[in-house]
PDB file of C-alpha atoms in Angstrom:
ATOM      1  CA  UNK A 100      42.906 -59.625 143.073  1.00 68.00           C
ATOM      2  CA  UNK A 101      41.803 -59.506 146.710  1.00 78.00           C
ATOM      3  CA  UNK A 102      44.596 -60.995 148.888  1.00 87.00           C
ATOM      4  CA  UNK A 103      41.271 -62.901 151.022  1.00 92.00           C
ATOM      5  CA  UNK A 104      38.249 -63.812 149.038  1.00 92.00           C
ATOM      6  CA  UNK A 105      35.148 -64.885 151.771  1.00 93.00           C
ATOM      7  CA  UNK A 106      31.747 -65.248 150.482  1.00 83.00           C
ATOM      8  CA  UNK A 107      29.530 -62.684 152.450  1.00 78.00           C
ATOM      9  CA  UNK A 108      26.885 -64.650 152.444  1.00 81.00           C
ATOM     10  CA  UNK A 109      24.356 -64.063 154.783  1.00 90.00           C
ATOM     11  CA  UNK A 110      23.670 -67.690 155.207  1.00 94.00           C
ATOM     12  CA  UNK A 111      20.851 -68.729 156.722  1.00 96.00           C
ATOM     13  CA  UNK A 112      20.324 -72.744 158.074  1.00 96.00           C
ATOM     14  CA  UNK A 113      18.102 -74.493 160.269  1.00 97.00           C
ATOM     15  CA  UNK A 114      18.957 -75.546 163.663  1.00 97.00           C
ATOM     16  CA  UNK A 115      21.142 -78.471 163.832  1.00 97.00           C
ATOM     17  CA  UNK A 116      22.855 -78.052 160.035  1.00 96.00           C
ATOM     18  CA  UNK A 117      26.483 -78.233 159.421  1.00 97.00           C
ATOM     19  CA  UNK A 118      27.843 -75.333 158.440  1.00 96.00           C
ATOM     20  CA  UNK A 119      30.577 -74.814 155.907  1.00 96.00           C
ATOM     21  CA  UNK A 120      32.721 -71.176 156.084  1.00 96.00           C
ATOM     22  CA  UNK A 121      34.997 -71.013 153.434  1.00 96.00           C
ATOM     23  CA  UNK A 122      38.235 -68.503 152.433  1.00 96.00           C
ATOM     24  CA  UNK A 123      40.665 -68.536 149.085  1.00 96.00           C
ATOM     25  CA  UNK A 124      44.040 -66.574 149.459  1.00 95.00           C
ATOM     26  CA  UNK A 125      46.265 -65.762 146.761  1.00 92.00           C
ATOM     27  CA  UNK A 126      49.366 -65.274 148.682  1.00 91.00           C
ATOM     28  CA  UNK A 127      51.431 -68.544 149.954  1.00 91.00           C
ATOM     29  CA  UNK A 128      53.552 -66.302 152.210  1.00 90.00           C
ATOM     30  CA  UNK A 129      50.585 -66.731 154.669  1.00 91.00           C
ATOM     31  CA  UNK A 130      51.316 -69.606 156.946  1.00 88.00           C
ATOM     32  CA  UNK A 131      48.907 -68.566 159.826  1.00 91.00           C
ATOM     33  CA  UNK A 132      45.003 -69.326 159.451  1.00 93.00           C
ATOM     34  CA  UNK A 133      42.736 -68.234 161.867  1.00 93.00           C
ATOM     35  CA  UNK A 134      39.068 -67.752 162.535  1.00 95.00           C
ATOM     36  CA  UNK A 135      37.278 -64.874 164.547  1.00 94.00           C
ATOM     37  CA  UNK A 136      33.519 -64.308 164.977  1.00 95.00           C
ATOM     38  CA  UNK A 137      32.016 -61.816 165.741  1.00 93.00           C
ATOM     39  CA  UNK A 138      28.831 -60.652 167.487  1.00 93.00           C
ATOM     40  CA  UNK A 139      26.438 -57.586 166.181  1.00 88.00           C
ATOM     41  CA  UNK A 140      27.655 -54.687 167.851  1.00 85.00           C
ATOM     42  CA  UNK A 141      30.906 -56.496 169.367  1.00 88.00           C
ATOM     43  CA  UNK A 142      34.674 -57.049 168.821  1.00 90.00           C
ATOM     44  CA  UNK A 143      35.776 -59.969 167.358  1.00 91.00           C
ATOM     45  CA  UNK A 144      36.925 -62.873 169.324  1.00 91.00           C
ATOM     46  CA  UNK A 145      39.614 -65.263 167.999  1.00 90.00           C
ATOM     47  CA  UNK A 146      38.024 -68.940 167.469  1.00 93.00           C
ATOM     48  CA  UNK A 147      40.573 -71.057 166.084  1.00 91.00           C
ATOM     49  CA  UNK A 148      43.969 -70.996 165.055  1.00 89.00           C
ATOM     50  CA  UNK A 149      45.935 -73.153 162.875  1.00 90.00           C
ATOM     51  CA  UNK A 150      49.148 -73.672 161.059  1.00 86.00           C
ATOM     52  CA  UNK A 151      49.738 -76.390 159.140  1.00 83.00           C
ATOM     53  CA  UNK A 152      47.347 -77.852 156.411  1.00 87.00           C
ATOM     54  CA  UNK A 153      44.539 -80.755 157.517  1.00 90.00           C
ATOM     55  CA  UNK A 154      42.166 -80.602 160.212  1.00 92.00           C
ATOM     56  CA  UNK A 155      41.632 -78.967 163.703  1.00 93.00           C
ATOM     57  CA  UNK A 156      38.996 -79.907 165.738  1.00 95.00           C
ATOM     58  CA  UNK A 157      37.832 -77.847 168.840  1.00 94.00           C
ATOM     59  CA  UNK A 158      34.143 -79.164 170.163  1.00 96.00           C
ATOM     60  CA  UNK A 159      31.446 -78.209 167.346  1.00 97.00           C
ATOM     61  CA  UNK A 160      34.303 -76.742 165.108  1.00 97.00           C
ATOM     62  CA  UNK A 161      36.718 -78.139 163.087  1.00 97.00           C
ATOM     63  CA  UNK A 162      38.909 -76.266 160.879  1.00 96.00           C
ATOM     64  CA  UNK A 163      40.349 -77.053 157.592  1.00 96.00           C
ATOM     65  CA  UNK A 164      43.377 -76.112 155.801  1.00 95.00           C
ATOM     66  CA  UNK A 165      44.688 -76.463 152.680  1.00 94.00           C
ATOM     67  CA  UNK A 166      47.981 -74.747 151.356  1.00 92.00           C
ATOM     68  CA  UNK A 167      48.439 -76.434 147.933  1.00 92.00           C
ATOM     69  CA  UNK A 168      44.955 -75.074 147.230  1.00 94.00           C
ATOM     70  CA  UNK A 169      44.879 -72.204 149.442  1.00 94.00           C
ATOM     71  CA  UNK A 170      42.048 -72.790 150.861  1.00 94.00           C
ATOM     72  CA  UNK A 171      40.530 -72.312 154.349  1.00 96.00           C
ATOM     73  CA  UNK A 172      37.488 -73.741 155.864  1.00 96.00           C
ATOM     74  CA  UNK A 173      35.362 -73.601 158.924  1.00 97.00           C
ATOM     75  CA  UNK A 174      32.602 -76.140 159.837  1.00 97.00           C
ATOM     76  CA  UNK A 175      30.261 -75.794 162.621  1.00 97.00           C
ATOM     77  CA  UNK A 176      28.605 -79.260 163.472  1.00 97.00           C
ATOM     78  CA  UNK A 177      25.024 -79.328 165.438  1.00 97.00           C
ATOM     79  CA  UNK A 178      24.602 -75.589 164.913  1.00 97.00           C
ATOM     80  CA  UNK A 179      23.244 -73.407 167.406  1.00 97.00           C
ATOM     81  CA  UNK A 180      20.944 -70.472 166.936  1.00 97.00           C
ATOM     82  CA  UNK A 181      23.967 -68.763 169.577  1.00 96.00           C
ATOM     83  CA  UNK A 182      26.083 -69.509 166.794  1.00 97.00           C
ATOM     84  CA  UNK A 183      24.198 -67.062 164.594  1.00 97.00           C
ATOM     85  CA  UNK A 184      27.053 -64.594 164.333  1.00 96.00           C
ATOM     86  CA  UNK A 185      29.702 -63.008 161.480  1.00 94.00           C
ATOM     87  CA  UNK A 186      33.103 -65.470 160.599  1.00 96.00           C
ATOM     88  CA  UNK A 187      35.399 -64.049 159.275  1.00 94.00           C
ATOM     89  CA  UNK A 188      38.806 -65.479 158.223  1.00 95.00           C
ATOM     90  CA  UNK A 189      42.125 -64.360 158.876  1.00 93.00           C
ATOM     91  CA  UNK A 190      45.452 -64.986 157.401  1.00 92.00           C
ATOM     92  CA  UNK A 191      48.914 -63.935 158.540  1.00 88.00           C
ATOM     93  CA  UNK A 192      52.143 -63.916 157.092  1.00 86.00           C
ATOM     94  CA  UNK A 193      55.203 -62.267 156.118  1.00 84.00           C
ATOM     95  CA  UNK A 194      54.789 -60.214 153.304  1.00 79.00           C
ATOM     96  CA  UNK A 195      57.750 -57.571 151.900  1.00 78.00           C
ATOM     97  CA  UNK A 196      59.207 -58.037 154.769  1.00 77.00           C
ATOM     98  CA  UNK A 197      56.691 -57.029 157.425  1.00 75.00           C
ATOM     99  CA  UNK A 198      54.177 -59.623 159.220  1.00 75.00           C
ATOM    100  CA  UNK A 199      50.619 -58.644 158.107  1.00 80.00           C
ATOM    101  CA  UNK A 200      47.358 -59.912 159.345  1.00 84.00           C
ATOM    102  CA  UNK A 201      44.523 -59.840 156.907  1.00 89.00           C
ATOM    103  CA  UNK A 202      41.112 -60.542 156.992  1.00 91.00           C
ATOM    104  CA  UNK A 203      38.072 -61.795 155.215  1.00 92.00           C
ATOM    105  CA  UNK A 204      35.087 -59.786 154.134  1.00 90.00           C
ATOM    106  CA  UNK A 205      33.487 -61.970 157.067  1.00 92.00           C
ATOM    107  CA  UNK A 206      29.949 -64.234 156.483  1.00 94.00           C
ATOM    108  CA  UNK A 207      26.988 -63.432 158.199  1.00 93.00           C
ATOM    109  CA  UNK A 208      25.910 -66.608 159.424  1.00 96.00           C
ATOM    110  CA  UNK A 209      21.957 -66.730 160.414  1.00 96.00           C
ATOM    111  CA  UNK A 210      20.814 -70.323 162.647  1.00 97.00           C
ATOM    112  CA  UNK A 211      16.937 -70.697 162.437  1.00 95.00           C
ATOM    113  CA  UNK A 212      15.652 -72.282 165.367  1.00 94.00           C
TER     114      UNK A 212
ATOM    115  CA  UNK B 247      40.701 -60.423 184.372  1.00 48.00           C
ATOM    116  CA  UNK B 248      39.741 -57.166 181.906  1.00 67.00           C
ATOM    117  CA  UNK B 249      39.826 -57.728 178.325  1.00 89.00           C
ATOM    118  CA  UNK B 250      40.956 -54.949 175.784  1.00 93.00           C
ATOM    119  CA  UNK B 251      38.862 -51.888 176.552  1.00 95.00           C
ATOM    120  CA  UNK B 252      37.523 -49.017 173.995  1.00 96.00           C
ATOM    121  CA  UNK B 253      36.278 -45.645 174.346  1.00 96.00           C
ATOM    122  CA  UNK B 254      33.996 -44.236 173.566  1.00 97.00           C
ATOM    123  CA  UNK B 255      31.595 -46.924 172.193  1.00 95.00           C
ATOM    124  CA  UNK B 256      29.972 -44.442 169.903  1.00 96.00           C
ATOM    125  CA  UNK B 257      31.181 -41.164 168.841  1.00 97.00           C
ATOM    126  CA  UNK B 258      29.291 -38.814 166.518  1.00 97.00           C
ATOM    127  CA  UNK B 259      30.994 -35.411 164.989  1.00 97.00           C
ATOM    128  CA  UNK B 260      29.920 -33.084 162.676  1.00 97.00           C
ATOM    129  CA  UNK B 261      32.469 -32.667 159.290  1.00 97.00           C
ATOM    130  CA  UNK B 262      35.384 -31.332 160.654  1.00 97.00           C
ATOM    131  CA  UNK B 263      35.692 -31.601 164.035  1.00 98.00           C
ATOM    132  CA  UNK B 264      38.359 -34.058 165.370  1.00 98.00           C
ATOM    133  CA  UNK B 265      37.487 -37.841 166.510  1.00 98.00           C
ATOM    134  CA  UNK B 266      39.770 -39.308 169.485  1.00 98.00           C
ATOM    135  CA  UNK B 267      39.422 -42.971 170.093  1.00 98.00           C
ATOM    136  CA  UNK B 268      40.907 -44.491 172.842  1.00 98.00           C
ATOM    137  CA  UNK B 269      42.293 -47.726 173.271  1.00 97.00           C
ATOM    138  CA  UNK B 270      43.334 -49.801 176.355  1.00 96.00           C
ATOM    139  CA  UNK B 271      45.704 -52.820 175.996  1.00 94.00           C
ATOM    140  CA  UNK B 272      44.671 -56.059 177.996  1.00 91.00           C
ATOM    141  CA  UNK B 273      47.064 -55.696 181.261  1.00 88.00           C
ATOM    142  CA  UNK B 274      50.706 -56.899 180.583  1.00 85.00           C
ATOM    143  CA  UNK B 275      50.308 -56.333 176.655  1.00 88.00           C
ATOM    144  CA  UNK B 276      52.829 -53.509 175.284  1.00 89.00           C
ATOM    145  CA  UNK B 277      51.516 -53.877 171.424  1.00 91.00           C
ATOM    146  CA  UNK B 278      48.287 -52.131 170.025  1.00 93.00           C
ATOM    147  CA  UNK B 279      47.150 -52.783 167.269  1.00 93.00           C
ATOM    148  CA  UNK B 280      44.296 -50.351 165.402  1.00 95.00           C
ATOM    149  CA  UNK B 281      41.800 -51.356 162.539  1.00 94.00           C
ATOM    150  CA  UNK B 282      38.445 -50.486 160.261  1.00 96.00           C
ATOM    151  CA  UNK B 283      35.697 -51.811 159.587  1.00 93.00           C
ATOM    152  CA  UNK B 284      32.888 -50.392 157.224  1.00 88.00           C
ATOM    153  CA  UNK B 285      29.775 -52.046 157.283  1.00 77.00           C
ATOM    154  CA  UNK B 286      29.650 -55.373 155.399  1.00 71.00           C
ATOM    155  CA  UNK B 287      33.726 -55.103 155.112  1.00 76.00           C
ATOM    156  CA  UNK B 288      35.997 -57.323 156.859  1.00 81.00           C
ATOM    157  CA  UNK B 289      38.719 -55.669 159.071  1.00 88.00           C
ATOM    158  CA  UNK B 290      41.396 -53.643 157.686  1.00 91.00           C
ATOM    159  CA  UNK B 291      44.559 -53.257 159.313  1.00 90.00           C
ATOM    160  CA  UNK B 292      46.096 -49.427 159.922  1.00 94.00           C
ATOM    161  CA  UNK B 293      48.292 -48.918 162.589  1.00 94.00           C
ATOM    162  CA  UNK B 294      51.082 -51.548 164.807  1.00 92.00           C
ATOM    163  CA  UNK B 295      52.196 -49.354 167.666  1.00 93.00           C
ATOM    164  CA  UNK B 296      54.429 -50.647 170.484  1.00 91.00           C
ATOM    165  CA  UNK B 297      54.904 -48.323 173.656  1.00 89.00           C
ATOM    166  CA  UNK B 298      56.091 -44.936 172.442  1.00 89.00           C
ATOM    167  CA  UNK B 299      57.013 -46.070 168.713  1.00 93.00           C
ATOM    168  CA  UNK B 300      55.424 -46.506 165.702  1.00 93.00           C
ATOM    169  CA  UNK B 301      56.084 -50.057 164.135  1.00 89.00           C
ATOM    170  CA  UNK B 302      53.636 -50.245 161.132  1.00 88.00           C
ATOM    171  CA  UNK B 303      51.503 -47.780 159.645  1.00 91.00           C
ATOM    172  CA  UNK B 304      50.891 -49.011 156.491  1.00 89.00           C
ATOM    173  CA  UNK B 305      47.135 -48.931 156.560  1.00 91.00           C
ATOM    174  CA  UNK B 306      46.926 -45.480 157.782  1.00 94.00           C
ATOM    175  CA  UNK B 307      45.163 -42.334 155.762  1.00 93.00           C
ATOM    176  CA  UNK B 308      48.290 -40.227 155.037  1.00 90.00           C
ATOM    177  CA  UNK B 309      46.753 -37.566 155.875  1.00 95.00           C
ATOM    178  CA  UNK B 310      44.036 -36.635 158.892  1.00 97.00           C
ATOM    179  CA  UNK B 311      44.596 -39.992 160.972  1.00 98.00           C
ATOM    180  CA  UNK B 312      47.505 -40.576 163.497  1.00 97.00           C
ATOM    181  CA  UNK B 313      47.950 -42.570 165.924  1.00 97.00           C
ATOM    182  CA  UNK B 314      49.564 -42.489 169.692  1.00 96.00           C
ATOM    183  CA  UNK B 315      50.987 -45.093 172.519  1.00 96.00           C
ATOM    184  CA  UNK B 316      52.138 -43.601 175.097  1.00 93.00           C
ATOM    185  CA  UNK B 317      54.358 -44.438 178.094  1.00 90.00           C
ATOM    186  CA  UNK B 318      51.770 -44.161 180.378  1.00 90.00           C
ATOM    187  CA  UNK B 319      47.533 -44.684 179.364  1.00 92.00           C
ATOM    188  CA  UNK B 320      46.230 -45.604 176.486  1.00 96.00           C
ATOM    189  CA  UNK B 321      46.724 -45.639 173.006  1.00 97.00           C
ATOM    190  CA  UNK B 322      44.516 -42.915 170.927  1.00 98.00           C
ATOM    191  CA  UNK B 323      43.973 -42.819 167.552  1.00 98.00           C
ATOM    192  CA  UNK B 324      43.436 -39.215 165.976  1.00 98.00           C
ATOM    193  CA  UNK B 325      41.184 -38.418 162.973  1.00 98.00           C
ATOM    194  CA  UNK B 326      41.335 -34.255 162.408  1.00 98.00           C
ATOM    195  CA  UNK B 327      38.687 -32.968 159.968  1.00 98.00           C
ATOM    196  CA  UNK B 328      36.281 -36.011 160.222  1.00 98.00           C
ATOM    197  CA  UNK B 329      34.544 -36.399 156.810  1.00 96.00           C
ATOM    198  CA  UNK B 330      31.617 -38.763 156.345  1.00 95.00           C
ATOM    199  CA  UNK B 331      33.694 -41.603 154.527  1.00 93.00           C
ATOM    200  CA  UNK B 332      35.294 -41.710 158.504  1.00 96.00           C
ATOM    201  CA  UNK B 333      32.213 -43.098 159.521  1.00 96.00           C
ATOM    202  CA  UNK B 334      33.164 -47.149 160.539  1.00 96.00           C
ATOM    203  CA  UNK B 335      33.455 -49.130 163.401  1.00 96.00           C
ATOM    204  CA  UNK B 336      37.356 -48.728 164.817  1.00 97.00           C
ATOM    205  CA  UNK B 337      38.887 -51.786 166.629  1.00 95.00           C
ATOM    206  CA  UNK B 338      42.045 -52.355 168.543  1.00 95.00           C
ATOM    207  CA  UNK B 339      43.435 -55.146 169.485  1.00 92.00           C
ATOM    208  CA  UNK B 340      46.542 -56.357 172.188  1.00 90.00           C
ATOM    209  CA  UNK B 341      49.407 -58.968 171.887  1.00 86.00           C
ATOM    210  CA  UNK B 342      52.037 -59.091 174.752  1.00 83.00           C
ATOM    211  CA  UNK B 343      54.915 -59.387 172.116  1.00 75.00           C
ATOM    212  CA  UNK B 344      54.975 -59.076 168.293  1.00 70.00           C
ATOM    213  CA  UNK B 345      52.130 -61.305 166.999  1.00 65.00           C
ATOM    214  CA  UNK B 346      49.255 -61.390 166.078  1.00 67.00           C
ATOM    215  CA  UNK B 347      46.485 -59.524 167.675  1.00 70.00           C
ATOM    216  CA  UNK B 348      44.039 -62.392 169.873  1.00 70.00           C
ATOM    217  CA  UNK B 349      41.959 -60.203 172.394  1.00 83.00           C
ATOM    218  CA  UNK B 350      40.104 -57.203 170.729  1.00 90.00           C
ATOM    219  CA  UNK B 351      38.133 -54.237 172.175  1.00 93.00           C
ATOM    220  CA  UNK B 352      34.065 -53.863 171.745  1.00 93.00           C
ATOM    221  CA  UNK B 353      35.010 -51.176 168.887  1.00 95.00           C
ATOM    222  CA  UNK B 354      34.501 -47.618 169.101  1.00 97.00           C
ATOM    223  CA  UNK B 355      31.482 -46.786 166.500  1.00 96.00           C
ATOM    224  CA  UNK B 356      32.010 -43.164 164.828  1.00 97.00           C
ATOM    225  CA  UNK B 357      29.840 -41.579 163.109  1.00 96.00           C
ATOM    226  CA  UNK B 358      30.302 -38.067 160.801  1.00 97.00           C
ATOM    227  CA  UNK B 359      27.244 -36.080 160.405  1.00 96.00           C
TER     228      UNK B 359
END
């Protein structure tokens, strides 16, 4: 079992949707939930971060955690065709002893003007 | 105000020759950080390097890949005796103390022909 499941889409919504990015984790060690996207050809570039389980708002984002369900989301309100762009999730925690960071297969995420 | 910087941003051997990618740290940060990503694939982790040591290379190749951070410039990341499965885009990221990586480089794209 992967320790990050993502769906890797590509999803593809009109202009103005609300968007709904999801992860499942298997491990509760991870305590540390964070969101990246990332641009065709580019690094990725660290969106949100969050700790503790309910929401996070930041502008047009908002993200979601749950720990008793490990489960991660990310929702875009008023999507932009800018927006069009790969999420991917990422987890961190202390596992055996060492802190690891790992990521989601990422979504492709497609806004249709 | 520079960011994490990469280079090459596209490197193309033939099987066998050695790849050297080179990674930057934004100014002030002392901790690389090194991953993979194969098309469609999320990031995987390989190397935690701190100036002049080695803290985590658990998602290193054992054998053909190494990785560098010097005292002085940057951090390199060695593949001898590229073979085509090399072939990714190669990210590093920066932290200014153990954490997790937040600014990441524009990738160096190798490919093995």
């Amino acid at each position: 079992q992967k320790e990050v499941e993502q769906d890797p889409g590509p999803l593809s919504v009109p202009e103005g949707a609300i968007v709904s990015l999801n992860c499942t984790y298997s491990n509760s060690a991870f305590q540390y939930f964070m969101w990246y996207r990332q641009y065709s050809r580019k690094g990725p570039e660290l969106l949100m971060y969050t700790y503790s389980s309910g929401n996070k708002e930041d502008g047009r984002f908002t993200a979601q955690v749950d720990k008793s369900s490990k489960y991660i989301s990310l929702f875009i309100r008023d999507s932009q065709p800018s927006d069009s762009a790969t999420y991917l999730c990422a987890l961190l925690g202390v596992i055996q002893g060492a802190q690891k960071l790992v990521f989601g297969q990422g979504t492709r995420l497609t806004i249709n003007p | 105000n520079a960011g994490v910087m990469q280079n090459p941003r596209h490197l193309v051997r033939r099987r066998g020759q050695e790849a050297r990618l080179r990674c930057s740290p934004m100014k002030g940060h002392s901790h690389v950080y090194w991953y993979r990503q194969l098309p469609e694939e999320g990031l995987k982790f390989m190397v935690y390097l701190q100036k002049e040591n080695i803290i985590d290379e658990s998602g290193m190749p054992k054998e053909r890949f190494s990785a560098e951070f010097p005292k002085e410039g940057p951090s390199i990341l060695r593949i001898q005796q590229v073979v085509r499965g090399d072939s990714a885009a190669y990210f590093c990221a920066s932290s200014p103390r153990r954490a997790d990586p937040t600014g990441f480089g524009s990738g160096t794209r190798l490919t093995v022909v």
